[in-house]
mmCIF file of C-alpha atoms and ligand atoms in Angstrom:
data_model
loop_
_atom_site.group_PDB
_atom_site.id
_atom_site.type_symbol
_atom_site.label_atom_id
_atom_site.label_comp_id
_atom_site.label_asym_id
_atom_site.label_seq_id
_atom_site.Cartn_x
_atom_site.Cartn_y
_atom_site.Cartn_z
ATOM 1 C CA UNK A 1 -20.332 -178.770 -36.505
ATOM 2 C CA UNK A 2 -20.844 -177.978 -32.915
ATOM 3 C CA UNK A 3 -17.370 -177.637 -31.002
ATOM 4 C CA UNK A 4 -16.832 -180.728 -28.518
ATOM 5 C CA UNK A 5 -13.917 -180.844 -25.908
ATOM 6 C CA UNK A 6 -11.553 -183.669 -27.628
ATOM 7 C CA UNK A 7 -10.444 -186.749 -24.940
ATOM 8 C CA UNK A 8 -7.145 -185.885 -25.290
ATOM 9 C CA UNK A 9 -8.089 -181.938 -24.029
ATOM 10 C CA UNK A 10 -10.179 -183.579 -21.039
ATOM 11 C CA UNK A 11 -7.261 -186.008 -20.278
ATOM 12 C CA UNK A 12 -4.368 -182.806 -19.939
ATOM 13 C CA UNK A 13 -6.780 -180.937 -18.151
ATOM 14 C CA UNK A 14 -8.161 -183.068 -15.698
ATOM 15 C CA UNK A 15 -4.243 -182.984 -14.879
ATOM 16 C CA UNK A 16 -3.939 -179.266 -14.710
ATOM 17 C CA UNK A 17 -7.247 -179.189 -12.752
ATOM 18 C CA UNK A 18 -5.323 -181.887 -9.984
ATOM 19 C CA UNK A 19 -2.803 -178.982 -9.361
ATOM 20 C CA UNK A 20 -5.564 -176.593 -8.130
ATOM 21 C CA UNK A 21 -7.472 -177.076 -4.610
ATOM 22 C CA UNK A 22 -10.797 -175.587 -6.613
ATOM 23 C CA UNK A 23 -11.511 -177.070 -10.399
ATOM 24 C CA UNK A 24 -12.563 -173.910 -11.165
ATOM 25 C CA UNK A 25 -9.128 -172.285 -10.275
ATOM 26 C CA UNK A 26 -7.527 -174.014 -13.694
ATOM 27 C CA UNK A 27 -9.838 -171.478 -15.759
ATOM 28 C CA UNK A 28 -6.900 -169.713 -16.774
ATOM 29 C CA UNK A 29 -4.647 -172.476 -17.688
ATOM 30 C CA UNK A 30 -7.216 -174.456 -19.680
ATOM 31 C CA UNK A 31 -7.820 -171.593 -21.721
ATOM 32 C CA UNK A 32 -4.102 -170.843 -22.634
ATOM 33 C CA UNK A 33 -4.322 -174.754 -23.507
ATOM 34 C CA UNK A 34 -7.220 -174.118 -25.994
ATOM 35 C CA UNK A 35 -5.903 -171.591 -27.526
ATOM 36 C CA UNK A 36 -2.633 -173.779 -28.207
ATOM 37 C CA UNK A 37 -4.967 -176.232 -29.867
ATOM 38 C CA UNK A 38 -6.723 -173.717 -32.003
ATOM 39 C CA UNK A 39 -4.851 -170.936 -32.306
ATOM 40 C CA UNK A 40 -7.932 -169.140 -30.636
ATOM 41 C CA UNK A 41 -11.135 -169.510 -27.929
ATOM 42 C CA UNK A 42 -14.189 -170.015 -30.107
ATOM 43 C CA UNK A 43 -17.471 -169.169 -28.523
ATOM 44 C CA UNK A 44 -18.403 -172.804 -28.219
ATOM 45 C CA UNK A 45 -15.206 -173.752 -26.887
ATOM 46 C CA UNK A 46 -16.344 -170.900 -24.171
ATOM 47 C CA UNK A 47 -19.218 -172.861 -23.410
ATOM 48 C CA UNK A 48 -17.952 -176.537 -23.153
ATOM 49 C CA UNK A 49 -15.113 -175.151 -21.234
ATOM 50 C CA UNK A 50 -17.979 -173.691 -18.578
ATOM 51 C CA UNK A 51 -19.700 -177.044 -18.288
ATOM 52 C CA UNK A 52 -16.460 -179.192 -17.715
ATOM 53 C CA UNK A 53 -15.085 -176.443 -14.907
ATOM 54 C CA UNK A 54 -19.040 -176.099 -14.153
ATOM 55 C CA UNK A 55 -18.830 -172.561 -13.499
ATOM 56 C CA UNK A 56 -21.118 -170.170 -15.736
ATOM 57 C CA UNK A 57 -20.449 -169.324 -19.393
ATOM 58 C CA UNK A 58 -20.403 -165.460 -18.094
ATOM 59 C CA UNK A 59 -17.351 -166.591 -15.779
ATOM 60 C CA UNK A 60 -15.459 -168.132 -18.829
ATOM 61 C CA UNK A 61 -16.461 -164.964 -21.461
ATOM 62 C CA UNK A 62 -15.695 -162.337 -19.104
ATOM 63 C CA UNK A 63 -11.958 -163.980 -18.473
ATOM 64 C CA UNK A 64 -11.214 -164.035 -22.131
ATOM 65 C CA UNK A 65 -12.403 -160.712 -22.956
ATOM 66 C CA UNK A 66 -10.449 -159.101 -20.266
ATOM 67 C CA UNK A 67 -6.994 -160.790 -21.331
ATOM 68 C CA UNK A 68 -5.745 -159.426 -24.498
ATOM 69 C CA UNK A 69 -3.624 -162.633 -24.967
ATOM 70 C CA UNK A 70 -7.106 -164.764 -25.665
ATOM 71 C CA UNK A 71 -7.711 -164.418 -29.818
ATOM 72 C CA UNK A 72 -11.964 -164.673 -29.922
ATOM 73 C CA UNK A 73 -11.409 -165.273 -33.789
ATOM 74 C CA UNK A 74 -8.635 -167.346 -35.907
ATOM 75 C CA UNK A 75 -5.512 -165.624 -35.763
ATOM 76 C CA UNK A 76 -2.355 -165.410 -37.989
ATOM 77 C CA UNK A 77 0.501 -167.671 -37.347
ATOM 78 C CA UNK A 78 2.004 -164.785 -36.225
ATOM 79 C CA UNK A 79 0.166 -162.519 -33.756
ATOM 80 C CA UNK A 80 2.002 -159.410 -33.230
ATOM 81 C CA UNK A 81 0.677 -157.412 -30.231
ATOM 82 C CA UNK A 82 2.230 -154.127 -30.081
ATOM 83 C CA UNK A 83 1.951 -152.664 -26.528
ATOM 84 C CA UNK A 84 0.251 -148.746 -26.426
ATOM 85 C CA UNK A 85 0.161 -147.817 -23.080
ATOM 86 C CA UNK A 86 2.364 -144.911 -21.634
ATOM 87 C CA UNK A 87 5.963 -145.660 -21.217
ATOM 88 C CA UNK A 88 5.766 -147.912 -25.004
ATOM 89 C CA UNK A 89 3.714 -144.954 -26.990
ATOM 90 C CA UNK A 90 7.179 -142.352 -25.487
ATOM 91 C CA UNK A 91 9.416 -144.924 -26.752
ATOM 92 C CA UNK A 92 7.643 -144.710 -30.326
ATOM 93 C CA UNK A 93 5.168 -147.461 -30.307
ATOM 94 C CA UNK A 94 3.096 -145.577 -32.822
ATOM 95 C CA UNK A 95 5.708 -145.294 -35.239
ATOM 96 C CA UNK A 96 6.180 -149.068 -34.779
ATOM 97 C CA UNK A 97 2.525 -149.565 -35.284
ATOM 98 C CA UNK A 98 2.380 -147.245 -38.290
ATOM 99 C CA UNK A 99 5.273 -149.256 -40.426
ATOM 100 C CA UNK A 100 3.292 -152.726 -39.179
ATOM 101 C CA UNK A 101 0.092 -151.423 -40.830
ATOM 102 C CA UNK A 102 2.394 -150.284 -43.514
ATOM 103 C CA UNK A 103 4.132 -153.397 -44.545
ATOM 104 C CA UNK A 104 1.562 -155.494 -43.657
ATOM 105 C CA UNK A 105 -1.162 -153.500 -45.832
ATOM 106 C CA UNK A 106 -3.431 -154.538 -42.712
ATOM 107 C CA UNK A 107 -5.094 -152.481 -39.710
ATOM 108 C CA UNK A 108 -5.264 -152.961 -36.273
ATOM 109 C CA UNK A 109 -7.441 -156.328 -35.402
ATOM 110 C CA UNK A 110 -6.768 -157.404 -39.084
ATOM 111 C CA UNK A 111 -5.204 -160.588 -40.432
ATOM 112 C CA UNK A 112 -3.194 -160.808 -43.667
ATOM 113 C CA UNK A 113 -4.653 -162.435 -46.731
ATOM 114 C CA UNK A 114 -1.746 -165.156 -46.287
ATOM 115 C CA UNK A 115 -3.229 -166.136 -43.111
ATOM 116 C CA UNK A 116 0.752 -165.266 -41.824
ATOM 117 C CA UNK A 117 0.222 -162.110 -39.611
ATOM 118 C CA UNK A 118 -2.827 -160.946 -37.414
ATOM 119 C CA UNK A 119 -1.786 -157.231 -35.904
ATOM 120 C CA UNK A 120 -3.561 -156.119 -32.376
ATOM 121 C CA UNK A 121 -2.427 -153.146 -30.424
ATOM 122 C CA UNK A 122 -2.952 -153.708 -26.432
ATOM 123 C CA UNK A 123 -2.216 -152.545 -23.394
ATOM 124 C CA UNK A 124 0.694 -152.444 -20.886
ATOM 125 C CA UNK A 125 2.848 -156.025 -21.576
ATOM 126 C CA UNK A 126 4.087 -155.125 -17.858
ATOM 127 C CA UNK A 127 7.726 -155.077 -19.582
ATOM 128 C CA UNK A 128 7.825 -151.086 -19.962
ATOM 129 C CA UNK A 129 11.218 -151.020 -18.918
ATOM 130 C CA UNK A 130 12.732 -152.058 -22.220
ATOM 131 C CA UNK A 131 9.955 -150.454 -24.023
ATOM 132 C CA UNK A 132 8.321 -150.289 -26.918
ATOM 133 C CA UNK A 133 8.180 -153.842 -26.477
ATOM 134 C CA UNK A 134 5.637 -156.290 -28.783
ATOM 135 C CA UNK A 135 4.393 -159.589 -27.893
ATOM 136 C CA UNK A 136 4.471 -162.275 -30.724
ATOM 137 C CA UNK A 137 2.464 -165.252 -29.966
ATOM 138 C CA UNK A 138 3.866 -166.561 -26.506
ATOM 139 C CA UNK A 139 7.311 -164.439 -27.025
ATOM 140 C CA UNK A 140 8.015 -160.877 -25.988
ATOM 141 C CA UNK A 141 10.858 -158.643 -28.405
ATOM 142 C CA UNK A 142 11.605 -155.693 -26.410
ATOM 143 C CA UNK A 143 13.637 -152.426 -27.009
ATOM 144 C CA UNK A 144 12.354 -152.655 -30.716
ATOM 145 C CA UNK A 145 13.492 -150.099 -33.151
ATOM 146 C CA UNK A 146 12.500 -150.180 -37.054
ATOM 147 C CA UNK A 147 15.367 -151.801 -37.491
ATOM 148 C CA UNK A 148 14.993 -154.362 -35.346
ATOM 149 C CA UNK A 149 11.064 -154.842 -36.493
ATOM 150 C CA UNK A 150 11.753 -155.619 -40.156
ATOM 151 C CA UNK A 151 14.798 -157.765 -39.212
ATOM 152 C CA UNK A 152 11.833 -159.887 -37.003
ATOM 153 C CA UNK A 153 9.470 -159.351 -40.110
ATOM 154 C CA UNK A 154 11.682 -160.995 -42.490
ATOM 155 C CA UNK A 155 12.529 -164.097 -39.810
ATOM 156 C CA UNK A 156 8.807 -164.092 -39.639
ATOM 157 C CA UNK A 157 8.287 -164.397 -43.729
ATOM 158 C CA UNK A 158 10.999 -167.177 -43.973
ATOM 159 C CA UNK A 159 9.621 -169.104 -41.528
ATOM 160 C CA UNK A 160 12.608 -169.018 -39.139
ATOM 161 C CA UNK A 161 11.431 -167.762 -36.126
ATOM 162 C CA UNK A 162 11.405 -170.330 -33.632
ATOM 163 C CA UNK A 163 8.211 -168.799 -31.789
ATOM 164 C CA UNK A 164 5.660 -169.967 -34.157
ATOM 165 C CA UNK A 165 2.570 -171.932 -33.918
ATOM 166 C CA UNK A 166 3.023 -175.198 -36.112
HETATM 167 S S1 LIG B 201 3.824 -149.556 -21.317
HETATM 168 FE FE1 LIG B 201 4.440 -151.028 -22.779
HETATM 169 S S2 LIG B 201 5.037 -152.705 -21.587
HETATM 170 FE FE2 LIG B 201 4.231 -151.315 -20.148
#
């Protein structure tokens, strides 16, 4: 079925796009909203979202495949984005990484069979003070240790994080 922008999408963002002296300028906004619909930013959804901002498709694409934080593909409930770059990988992001692919029995870009947990490595969170830091969802957990990671895990399994896409 081809993907259609619902009424109740155009409504809230024909009231984000009133904010913005250019239309165009709520690209960014409207695409964090889709992706709160759907969990992620279909290629369709691409498209209609080009013709309602009326800005090319190319404008749309090359946004979401420049922001890690866009999922192209259905994601977990949980997606756990572990950060890579410099200051994270010293403070043993790897390790982190490693004992994710572990317990998870998934790789990198992988989503458990459960649907519960998609894992993504990315680059700098821009929180490398309190590194390694990992982003789930909307939600950053920073200073991590392994500790620290399976006690999130387990809130994760029981359903009592409060981050969590319903
Ligand atoms: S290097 Fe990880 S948050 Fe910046």
């Amino acid at each position: 079925m081809p993907f259609k922008l619902t009424e109740e999408f155009k409504a809230r963002a024909a009231q984000i796009c009133a904010r913005y002296p250019r239309r165009d300028a709520a690209l960014l906004p409207l695409l964090e909203e889709l992706q709160k619909e759907k969990g992620y930013v279909a290629e369709e959804a691409m498209d209609e979202l080009a013709r309602f901002l009326e800005i090319s498709y190319a404008r749309v694409k090359a946004v979401v495949t420049f922001y890690t934080m866009f999922n192209r593909e259905p994601a977990g409930k949980y997606h756990l984005q572990v950060c890579r770059n410099i200051s994270c990988h010293m403070a043993g992001a790897p390790g982190l990484l490693a004992r994710l692919r572990e317990k998870l029995g998934i790789g990198e870009g992988e989503t458990t069979k459960d649907g519960l947990f998609t894992l993504s490595s990315v680059e700098c969170l821009g929180a490398c003070g309190s590194a390694p830091v990992m982003q789930v969802n909307d939600e950053y957990f920073e200073n991590l240790t392994a500790e620290k990671l399976d006690a999130l895990l387990d809130e994760m399994r029981h359903g009592r994080l409060k981050n969590r896409r319903s």
